[in-house]
PDB file of C-alpha atoms in Angstrom:
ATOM      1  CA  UNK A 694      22.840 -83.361-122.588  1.00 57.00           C
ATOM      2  CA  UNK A 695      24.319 -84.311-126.205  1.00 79.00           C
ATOM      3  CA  UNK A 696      21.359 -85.514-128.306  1.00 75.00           C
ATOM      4  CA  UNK A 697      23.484 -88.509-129.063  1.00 77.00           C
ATOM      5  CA  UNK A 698      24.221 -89.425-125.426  1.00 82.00           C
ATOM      6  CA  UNK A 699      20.910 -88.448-124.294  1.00 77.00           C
ATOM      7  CA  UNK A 700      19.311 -91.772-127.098  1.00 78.00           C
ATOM      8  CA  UNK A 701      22.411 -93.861-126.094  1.00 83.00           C
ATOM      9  CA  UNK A 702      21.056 -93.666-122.390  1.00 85.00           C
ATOM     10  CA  UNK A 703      17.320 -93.715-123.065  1.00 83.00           C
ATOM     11  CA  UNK A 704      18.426 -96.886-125.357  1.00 84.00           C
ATOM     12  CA  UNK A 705      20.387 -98.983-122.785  1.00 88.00           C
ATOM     13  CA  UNK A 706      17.806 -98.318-120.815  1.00 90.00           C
ATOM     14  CA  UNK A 707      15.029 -99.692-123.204  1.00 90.00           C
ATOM     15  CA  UNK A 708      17.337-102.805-123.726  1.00 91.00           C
ATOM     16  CA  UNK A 709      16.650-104.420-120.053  1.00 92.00           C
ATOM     17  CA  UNK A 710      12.718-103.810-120.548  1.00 94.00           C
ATOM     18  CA  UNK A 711      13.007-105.082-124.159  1.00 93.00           C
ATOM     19  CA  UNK A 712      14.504-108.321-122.278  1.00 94.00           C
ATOM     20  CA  UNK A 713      11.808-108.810-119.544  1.00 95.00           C
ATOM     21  CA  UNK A 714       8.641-107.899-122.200  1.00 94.00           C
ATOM     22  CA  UNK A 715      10.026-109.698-125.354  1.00 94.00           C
ATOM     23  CA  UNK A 716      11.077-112.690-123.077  1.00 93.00           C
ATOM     24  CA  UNK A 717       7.381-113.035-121.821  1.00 93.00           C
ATOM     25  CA  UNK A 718       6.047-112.672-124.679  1.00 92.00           C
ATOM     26  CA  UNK A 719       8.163-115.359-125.835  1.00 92.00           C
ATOM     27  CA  UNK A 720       7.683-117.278-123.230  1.00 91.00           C
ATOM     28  CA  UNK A 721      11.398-117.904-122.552  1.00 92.00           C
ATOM     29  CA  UNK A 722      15.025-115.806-121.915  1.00 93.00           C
ATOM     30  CA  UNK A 723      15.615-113.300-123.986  1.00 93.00           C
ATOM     31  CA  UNK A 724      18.674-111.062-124.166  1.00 92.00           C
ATOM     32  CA  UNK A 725      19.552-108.383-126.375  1.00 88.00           C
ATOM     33  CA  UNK A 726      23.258-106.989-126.843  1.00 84.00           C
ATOM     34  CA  UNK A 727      24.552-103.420-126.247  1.00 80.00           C
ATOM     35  CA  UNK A 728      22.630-101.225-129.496  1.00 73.00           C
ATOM     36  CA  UNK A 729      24.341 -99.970-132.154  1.00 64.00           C
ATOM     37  CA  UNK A 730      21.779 -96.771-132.621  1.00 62.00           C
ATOM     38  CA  UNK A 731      23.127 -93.987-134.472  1.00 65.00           C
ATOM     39  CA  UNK A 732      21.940 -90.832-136.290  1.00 70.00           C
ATOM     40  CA  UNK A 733      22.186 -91.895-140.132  1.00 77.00           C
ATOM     41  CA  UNK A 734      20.826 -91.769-143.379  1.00 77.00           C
ATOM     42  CA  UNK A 735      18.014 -95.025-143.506  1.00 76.00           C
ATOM     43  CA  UNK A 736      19.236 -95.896-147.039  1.00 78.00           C
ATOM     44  CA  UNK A 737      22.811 -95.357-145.795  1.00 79.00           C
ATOM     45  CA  UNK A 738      22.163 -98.054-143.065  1.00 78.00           C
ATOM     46  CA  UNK A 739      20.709-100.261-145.455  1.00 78.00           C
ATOM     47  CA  UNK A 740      23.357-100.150-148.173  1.00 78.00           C
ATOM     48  CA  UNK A 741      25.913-101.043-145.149  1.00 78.00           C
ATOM     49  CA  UNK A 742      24.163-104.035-143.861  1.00 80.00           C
ATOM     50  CA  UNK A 743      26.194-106.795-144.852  1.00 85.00           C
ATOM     51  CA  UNK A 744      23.145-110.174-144.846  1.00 90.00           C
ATOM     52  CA  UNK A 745      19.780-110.160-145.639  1.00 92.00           C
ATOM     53  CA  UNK A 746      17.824-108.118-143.364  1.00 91.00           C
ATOM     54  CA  UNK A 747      14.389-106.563-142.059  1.00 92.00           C
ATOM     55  CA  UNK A 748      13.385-103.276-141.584  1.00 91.00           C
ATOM     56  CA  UNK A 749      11.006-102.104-138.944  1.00 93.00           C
ATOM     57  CA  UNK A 750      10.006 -98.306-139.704  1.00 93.00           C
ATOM     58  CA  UNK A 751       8.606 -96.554-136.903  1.00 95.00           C
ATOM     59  CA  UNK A 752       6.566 -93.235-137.142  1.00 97.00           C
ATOM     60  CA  UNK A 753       8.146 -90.989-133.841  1.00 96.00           C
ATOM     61  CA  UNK A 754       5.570 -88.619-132.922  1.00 96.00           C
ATOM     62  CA  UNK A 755       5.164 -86.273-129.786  1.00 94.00           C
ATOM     63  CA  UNK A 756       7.209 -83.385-128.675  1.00 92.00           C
ATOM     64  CA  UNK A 757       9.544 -84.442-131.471  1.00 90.00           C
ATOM     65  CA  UNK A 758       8.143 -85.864-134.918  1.00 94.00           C
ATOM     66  CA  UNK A 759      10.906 -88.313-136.972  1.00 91.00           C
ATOM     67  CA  UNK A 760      11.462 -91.785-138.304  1.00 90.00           C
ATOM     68  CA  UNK A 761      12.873 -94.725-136.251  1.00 88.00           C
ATOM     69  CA  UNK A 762      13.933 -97.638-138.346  1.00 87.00           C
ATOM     70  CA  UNK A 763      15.381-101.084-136.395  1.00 88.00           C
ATOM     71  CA  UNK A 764      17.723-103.436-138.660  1.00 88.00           C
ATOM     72  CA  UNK A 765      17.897-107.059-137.814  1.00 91.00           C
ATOM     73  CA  UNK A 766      19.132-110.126-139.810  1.00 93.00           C
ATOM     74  CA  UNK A 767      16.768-111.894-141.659  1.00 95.00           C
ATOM     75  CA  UNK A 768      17.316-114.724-139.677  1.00 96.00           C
ATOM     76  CA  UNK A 769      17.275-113.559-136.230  1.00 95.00           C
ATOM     77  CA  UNK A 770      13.607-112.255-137.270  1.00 97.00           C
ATOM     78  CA  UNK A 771      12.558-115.849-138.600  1.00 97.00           C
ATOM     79  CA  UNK A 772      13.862-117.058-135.442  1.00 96.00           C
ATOM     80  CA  UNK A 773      12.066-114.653-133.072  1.00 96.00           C
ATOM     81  CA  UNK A 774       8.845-114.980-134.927  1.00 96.00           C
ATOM     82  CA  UNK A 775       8.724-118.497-135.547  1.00 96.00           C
ATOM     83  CA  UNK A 776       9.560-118.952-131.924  1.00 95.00           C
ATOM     84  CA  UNK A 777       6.209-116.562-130.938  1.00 95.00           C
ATOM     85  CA  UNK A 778       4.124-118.881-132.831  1.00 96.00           C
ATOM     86  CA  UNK A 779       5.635-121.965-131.600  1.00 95.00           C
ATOM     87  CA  UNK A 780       7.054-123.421-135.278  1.00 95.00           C
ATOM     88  CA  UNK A 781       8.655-126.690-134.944  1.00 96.00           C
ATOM     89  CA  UNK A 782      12.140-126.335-134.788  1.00 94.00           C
ATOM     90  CA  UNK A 783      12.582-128.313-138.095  1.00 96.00           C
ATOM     91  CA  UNK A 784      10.726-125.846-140.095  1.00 95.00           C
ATOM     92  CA  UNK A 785      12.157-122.887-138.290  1.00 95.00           C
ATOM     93  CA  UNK A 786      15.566-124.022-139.241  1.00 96.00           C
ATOM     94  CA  UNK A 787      14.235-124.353-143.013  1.00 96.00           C
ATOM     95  CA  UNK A 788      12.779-121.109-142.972  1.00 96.00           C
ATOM     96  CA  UNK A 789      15.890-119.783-142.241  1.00 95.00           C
ATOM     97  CA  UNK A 790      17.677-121.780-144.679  1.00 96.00           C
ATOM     98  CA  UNK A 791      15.207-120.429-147.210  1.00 95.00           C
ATOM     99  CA  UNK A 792      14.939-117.045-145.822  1.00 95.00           C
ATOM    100  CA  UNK A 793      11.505-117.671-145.796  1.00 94.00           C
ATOM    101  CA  UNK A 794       9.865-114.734-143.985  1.00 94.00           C
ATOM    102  CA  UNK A 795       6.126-113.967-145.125  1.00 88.00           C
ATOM    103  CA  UNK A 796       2.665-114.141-143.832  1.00 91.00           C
ATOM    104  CA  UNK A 797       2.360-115.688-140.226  1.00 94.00           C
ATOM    105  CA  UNK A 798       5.844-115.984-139.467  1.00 94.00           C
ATOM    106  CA  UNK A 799       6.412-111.687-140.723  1.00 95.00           C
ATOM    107  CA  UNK A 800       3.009-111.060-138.584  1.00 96.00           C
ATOM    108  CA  UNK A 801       4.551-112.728-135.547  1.00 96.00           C
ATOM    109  CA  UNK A 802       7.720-110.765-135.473  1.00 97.00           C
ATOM    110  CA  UNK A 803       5.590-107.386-136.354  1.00 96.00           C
ATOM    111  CA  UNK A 804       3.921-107.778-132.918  1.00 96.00           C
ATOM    112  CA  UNK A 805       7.554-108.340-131.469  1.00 96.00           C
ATOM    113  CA  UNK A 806       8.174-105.102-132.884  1.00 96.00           C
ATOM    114  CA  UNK A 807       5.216-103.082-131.748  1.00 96.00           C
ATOM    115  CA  UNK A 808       6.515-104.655-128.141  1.00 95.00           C
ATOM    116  CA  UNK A 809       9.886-102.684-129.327  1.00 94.00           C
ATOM    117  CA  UNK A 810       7.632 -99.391-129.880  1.00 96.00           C
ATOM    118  CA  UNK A 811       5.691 -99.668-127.101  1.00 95.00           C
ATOM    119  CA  UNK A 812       9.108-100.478-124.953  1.00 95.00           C
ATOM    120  CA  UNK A 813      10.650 -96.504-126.266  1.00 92.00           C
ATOM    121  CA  UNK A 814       7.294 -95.320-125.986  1.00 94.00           C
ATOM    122  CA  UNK A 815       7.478 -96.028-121.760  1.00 93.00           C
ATOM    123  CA  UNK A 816      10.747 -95.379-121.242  1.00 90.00           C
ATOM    124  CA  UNK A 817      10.943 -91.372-122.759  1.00 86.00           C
ATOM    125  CA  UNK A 818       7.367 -91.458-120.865  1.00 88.00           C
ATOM    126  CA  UNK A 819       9.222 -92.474-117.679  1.00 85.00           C
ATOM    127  CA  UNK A 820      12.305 -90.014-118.520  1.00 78.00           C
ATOM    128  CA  UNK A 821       9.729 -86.832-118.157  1.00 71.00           C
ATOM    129  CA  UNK A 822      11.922 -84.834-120.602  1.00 77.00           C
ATOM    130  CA  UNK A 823      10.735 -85.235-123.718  1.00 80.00           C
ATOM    131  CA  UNK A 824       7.181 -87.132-124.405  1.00 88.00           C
ATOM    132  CA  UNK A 825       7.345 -88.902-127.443  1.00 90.00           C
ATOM    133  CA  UNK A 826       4.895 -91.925-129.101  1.00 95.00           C
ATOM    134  CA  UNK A 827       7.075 -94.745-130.965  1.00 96.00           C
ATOM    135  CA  UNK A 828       4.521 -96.674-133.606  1.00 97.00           C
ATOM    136  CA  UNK A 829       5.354 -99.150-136.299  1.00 96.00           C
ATOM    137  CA  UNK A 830       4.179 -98.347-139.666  1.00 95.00           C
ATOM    138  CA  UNK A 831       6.556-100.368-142.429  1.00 93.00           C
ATOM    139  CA  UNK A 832       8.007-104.200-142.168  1.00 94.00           C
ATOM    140  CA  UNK A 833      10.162-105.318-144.753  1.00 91.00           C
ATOM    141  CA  UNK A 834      12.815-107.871-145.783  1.00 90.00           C
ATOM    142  CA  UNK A 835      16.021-106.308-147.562  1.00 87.00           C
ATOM    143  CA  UNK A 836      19.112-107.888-149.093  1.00 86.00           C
ATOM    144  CA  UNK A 837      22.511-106.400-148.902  1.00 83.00           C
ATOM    145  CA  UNK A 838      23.112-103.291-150.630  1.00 71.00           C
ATOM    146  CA  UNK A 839      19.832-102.302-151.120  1.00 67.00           C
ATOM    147  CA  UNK A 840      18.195 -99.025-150.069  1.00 61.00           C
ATOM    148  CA  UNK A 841      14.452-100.482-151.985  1.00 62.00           C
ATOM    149  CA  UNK A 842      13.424-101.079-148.360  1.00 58.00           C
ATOM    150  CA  UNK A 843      13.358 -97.111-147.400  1.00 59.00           C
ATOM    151  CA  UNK A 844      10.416 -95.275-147.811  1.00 54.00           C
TER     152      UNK A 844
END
């Protein structure tokens, strides 16, 4: 199989567990559209994201040995974070306003992404082809254009 097709499978895959384990961590629904995972440059990716942003770098390790990185809107990570650890929703909609993503509220959506690790982790485990060990290493916040965010 394609290298391409064989990640767009493993990943659609990984997107209905990433909906049952982020939603009970979360304690509530949680859905997560079709991914847009590529092969690209990381600095590439960044320079094209059009909002402010976060980047999760993950260190791929196993049979295979590479870099993951997952791009999300500032916002969207305020949101999920500040949801984990229950922030009113007045402040969580000033956070947002203020892009205010540090300490507690950055924490909170690092643990939502080791759940995304430890989601690709089990499902190439499960796929018996190729073992491989997702871990996150790097959180950041980005604005658009940039490529500081890249190790």
């Amino acid at each position: 199989m394609e290298k391409q097709a064989f990640i767009d499978k493993a990943l659609a895959e990984a997107i209905k567990k990433l909906e049952e384990e982020v939603g009970g961590l979360l304690g509530q629904e949680f859905s997560c559209s079709a991914h847009g995972g590529q092969f690209t440059d990381p600095a590439q990716a960044l320079a094209a994201f059009e909002e402010k942003g976060t980047v999760v770098e993950m260190a791929v390790s196993g049979d295979q040995e590479a870099r993951a990185f997952i791009l999300l809107s500032l916002k969207d990570a305020i949101v999920l974070g500040g949801t984990l650890i229950l922030l009113p929703d007045e402040e969580l909609e000033e956070r947002c306003q203020n892009f205010d993503f540090d300490g507690e509220l950055a924490d909170a959506y690092g643990e939502i992404a080791n759940i995304v690790a430890g989601v690709y982790t089990a499902i190439f485990a499960d796929r018996g082809t190729v073992k491989l060990h997702f871990k996150k290493t790097e959180l950041d916040s980005f604005s658009p254009g940039s490529t500081d965010a890249v190790p």
